[in-house]
Short mmCIF file of C-alpha atoms in Angstrom, two decimals:
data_model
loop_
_atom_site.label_atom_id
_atom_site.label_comp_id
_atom_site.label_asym_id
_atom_site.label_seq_id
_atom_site.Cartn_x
_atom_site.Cartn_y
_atom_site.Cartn_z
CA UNK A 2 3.37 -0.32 -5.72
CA UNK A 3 2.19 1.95 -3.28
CA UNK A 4 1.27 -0.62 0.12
CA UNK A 5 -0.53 2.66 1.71
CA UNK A 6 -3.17 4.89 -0.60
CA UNK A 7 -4.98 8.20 0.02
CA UNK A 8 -7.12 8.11 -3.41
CA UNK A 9 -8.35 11.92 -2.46
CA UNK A 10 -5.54 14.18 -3.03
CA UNK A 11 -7.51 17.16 -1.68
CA UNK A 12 -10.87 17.78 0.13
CA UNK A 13 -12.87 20.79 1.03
CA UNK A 14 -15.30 20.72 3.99
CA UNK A 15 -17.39 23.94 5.55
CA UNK A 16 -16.44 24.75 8.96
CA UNK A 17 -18.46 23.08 11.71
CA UNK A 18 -19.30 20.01 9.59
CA UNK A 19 -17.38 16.68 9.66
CA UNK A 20 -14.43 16.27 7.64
CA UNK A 21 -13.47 12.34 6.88
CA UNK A 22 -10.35 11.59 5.36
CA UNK A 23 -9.86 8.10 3.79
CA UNK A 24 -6.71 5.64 3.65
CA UNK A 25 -6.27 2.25 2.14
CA UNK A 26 -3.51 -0.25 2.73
CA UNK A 27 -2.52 -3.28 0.53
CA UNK A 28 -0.41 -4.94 3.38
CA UNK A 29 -2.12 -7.45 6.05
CA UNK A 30 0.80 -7.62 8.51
CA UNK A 31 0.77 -4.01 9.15
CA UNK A 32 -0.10 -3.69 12.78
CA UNK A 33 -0.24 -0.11 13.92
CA UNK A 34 -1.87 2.83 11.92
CA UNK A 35 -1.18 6.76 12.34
CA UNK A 36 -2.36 10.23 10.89
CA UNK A 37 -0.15 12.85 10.85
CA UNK A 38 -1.04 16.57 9.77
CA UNK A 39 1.69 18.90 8.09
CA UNK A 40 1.66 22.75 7.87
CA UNK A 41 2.83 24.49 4.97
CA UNK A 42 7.04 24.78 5.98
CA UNK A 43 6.47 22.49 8.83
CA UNK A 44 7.43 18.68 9.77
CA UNK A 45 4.62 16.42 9.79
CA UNK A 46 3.17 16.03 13.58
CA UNK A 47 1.15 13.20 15.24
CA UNK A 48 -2.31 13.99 14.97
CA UNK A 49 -4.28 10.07 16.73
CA UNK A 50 -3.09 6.05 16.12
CA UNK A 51 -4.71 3.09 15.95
CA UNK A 52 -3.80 -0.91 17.03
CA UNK A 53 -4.81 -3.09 14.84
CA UNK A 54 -6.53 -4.75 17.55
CA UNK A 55 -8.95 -1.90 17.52
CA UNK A 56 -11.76 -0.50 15.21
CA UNK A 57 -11.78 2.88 16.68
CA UNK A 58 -9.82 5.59 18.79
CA UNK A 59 -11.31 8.46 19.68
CA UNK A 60 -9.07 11.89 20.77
CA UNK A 61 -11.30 14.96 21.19
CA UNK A 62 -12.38 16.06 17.59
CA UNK A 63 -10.37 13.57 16.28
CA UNK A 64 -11.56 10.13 15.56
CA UNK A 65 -9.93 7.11 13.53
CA UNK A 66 -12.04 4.11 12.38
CA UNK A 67 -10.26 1.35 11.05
CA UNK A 68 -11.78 -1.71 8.98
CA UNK A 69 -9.22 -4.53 8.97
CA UNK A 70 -11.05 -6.73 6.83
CA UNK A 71 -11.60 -4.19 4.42
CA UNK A 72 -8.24 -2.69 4.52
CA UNK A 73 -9.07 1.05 5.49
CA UNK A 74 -9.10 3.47 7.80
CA UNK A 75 -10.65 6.45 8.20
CA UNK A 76 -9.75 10.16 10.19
CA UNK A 77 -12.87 12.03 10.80
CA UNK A 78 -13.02 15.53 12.12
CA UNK A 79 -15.70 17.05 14.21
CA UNK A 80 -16.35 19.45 14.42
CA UNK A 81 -13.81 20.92 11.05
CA UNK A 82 -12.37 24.23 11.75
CA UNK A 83 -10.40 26.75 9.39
CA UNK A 84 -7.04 25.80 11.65
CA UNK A 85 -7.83 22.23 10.55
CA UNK A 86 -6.58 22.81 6.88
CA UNK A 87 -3.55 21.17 6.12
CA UNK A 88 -1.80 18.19 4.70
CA UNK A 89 -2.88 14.85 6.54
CA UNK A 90 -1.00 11.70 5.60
CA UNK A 91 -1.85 7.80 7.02
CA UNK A 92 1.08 5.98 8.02
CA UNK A 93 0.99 2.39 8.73
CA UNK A 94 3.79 -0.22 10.41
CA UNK A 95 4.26 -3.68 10.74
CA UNK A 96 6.44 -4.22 13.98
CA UNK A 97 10.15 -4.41 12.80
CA UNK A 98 9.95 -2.92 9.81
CA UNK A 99 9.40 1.27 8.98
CA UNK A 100 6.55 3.19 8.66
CA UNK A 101 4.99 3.17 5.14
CA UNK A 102 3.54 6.91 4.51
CA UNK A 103 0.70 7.47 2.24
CA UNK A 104 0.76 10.12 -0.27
CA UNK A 105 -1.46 12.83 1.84
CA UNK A 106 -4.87 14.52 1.53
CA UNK A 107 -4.76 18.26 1.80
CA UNK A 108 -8.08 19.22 3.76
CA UNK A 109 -9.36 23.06 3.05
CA UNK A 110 -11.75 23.88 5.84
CA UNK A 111 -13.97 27.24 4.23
CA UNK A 112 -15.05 29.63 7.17
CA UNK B 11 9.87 23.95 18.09
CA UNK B 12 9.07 19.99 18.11
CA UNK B 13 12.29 18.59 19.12
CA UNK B 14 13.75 17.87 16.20
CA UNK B 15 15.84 20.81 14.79
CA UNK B 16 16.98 20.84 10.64
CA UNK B 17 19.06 23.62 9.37
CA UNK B 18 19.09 24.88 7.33
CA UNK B 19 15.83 25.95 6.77
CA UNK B 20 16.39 26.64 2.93
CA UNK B 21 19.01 25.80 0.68
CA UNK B 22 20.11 26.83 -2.99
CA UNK B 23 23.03 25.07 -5.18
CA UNK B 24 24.05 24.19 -7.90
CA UNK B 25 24.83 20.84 -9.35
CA UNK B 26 28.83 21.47 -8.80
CA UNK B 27 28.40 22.38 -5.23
CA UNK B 28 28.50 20.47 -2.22
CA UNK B 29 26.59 21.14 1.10
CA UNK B 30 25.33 19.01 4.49
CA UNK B 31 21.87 19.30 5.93
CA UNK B 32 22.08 18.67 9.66
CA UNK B 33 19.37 17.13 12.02
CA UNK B 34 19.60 17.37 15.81
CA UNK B 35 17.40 15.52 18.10
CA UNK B 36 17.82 15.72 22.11
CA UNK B 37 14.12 13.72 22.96
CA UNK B 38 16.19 10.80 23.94
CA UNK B 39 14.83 9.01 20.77
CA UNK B 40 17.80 6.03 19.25
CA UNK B 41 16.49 6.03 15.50
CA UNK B 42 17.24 8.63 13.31
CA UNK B 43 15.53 8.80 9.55
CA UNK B 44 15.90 10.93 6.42
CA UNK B 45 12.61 11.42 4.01
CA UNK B 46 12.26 12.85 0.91
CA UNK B 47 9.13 14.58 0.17
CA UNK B 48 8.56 15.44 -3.36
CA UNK B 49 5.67 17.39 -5.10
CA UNK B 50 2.24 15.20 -5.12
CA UNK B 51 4.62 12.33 -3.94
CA UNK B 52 4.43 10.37 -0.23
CA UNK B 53 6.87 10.65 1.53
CA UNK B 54 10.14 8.72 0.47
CA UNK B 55 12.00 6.78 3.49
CA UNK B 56 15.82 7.36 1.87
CA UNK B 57 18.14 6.44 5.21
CA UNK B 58 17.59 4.65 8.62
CA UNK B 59 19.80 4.96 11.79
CA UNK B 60 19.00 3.21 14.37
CA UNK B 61 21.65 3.42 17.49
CA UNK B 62 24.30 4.92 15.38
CA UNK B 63 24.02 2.23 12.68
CA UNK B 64 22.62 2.53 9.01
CA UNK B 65 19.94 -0.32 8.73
CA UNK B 66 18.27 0.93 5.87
CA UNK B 67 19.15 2.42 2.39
CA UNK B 68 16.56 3.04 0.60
CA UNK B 69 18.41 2.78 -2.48
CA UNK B 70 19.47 6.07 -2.46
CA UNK B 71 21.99 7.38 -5.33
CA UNK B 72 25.09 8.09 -4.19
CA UNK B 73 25.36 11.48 -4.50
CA UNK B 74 23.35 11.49 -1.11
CA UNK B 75 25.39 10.08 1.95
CA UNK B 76 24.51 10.28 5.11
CA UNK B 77 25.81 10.27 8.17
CA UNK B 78 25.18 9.56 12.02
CA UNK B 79 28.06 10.73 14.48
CA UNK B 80 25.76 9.92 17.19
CA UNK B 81 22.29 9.19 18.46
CA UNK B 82 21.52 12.57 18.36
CA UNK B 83 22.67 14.15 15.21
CA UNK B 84 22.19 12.86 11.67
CA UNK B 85 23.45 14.88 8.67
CA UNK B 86 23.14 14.32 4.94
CA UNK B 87 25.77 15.48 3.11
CA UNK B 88 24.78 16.04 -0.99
CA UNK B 89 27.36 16.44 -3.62
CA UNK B 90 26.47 17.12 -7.71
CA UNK B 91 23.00 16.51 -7.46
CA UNK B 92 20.64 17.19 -9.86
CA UNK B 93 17.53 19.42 -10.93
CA UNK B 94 15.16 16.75 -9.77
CA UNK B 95 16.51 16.07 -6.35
CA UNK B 96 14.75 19.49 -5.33
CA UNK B 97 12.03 18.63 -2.68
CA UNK B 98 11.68 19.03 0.89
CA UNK B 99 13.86 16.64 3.40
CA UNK B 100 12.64 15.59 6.47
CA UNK B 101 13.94 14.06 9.52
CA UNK B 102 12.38 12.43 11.86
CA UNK B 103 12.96 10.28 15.57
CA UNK B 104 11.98 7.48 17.11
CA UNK B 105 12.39 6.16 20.40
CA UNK B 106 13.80 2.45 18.23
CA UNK B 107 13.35 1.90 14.69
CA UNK B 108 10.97 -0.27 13.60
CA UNK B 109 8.44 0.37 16.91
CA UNK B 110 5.44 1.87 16.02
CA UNK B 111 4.34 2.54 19.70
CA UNK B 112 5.38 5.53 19.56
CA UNK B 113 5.44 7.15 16.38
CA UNK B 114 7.32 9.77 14.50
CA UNK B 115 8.55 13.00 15.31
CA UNK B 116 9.54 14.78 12.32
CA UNK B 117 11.78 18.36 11.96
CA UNK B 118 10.88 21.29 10.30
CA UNK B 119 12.26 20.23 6.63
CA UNK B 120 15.18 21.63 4.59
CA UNK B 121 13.79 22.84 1.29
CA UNK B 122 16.00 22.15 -1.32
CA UNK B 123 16.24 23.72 -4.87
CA UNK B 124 19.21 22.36 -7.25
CA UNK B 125 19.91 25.10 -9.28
#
């Protein structure tokens, strides 16, 4: 049972408009929310995180949303740009434990 | 170059041989972690280190066994594996396991094909 879900396995999004990328989570007592982004042949790297004791975080073109009572958060992009395209996964943690990794969305930016 | 170094970068062999996949870290970080990532699959935690010490196995088949010599190298050594354990294998830091403060930080990935 997967406790972290990205339902959209890909998305395509024309440069200069707003890419949003979507994750749900099944577990309440996870506290602490990332994105990472992954280059073909690269590691995954930290992209923006989120405390659950926020609804938003906001890093340059980078902004997460999250919805606690709904159980998702959200990674929008503005604005999206061809070097944008790439793998992003949602990770989520409840303090002691490890982080649960969702299965990724691959975002294709079109110039 | 993000810190965390895995060679090698590709490997090839067969289901006889045996090989190690090392992981070197020098950010400081105490928790040391082994994923699996698999075609259209998330990412599967397989091994936790966290100051030297295993405190997770993810129940991993034993024809993967890792080990930690010290907080800043982690290896995994594979013997007779199989077709389907071909997939990329990441590790990744932290500064403690289990603290989400401060995230990941994840090597380059050892692609692995089982021949």
């Amino acid at each position: 049972d997967q406790q972290v879900k990205q339902n959209s396995p890909s998305l395509s999004v024309q440069e200069g408009r707003i890419s949003i990328l979507n994750c749900d989570y099944t577990n309440s007592m996870f506290d602490y929310f990332l994105w990472y982004k992954k280059y073909p042949a690269e590691g995954p790297t930290f992209l923006i995180s989120i405390s659950s004791i926020k609804d938003k975080n906001e890093d340059g073109r980078f902004t997460v949303f999250l919805n606690k009572s709904a159980k998702h958060l959200s990674l929008h992009i503005v604005p999206s740009q061809p070097g944008d395209s790439a793998v992003y996964f949602c990770a989520a943690i409840n303090y002691g434990q490890n982080f649960v990794f969702g299965p990724g969305t691959r975002l294709s930016v079109l110039p | 170059e993000t810190g965390v170094t895995q060679t090698p970068r590709h490997l090839v062999m067969g289901m006889t041989n045996k090989k190690s996949l090392k992981c070197e870290q020098h950010l400081g970080h105490n928790a040391m972690y082994w994923y699996k990532q698999s075609a259209k699959k998330p990412l599967e935690l397989m091994f936790v280190y966290n100051f030297k010490e295993q405190t997770e196995n993810n129940s991993v088949p034993s024809r993967f066994s890792p080990e930690c010599p010290n907080s800043s190298h982690l290896f995994l050594h594979l013997h007779t594996l199989q077709p389907e354990d071909s997939a990329l294998y990441l590790c990744a830091s932290s500064q403690e396991s289990g603290q989400g403060d401060y995230g990941y930080t994840f090597g380059s990935g050892t692609r692995l094909t089982v021949v």
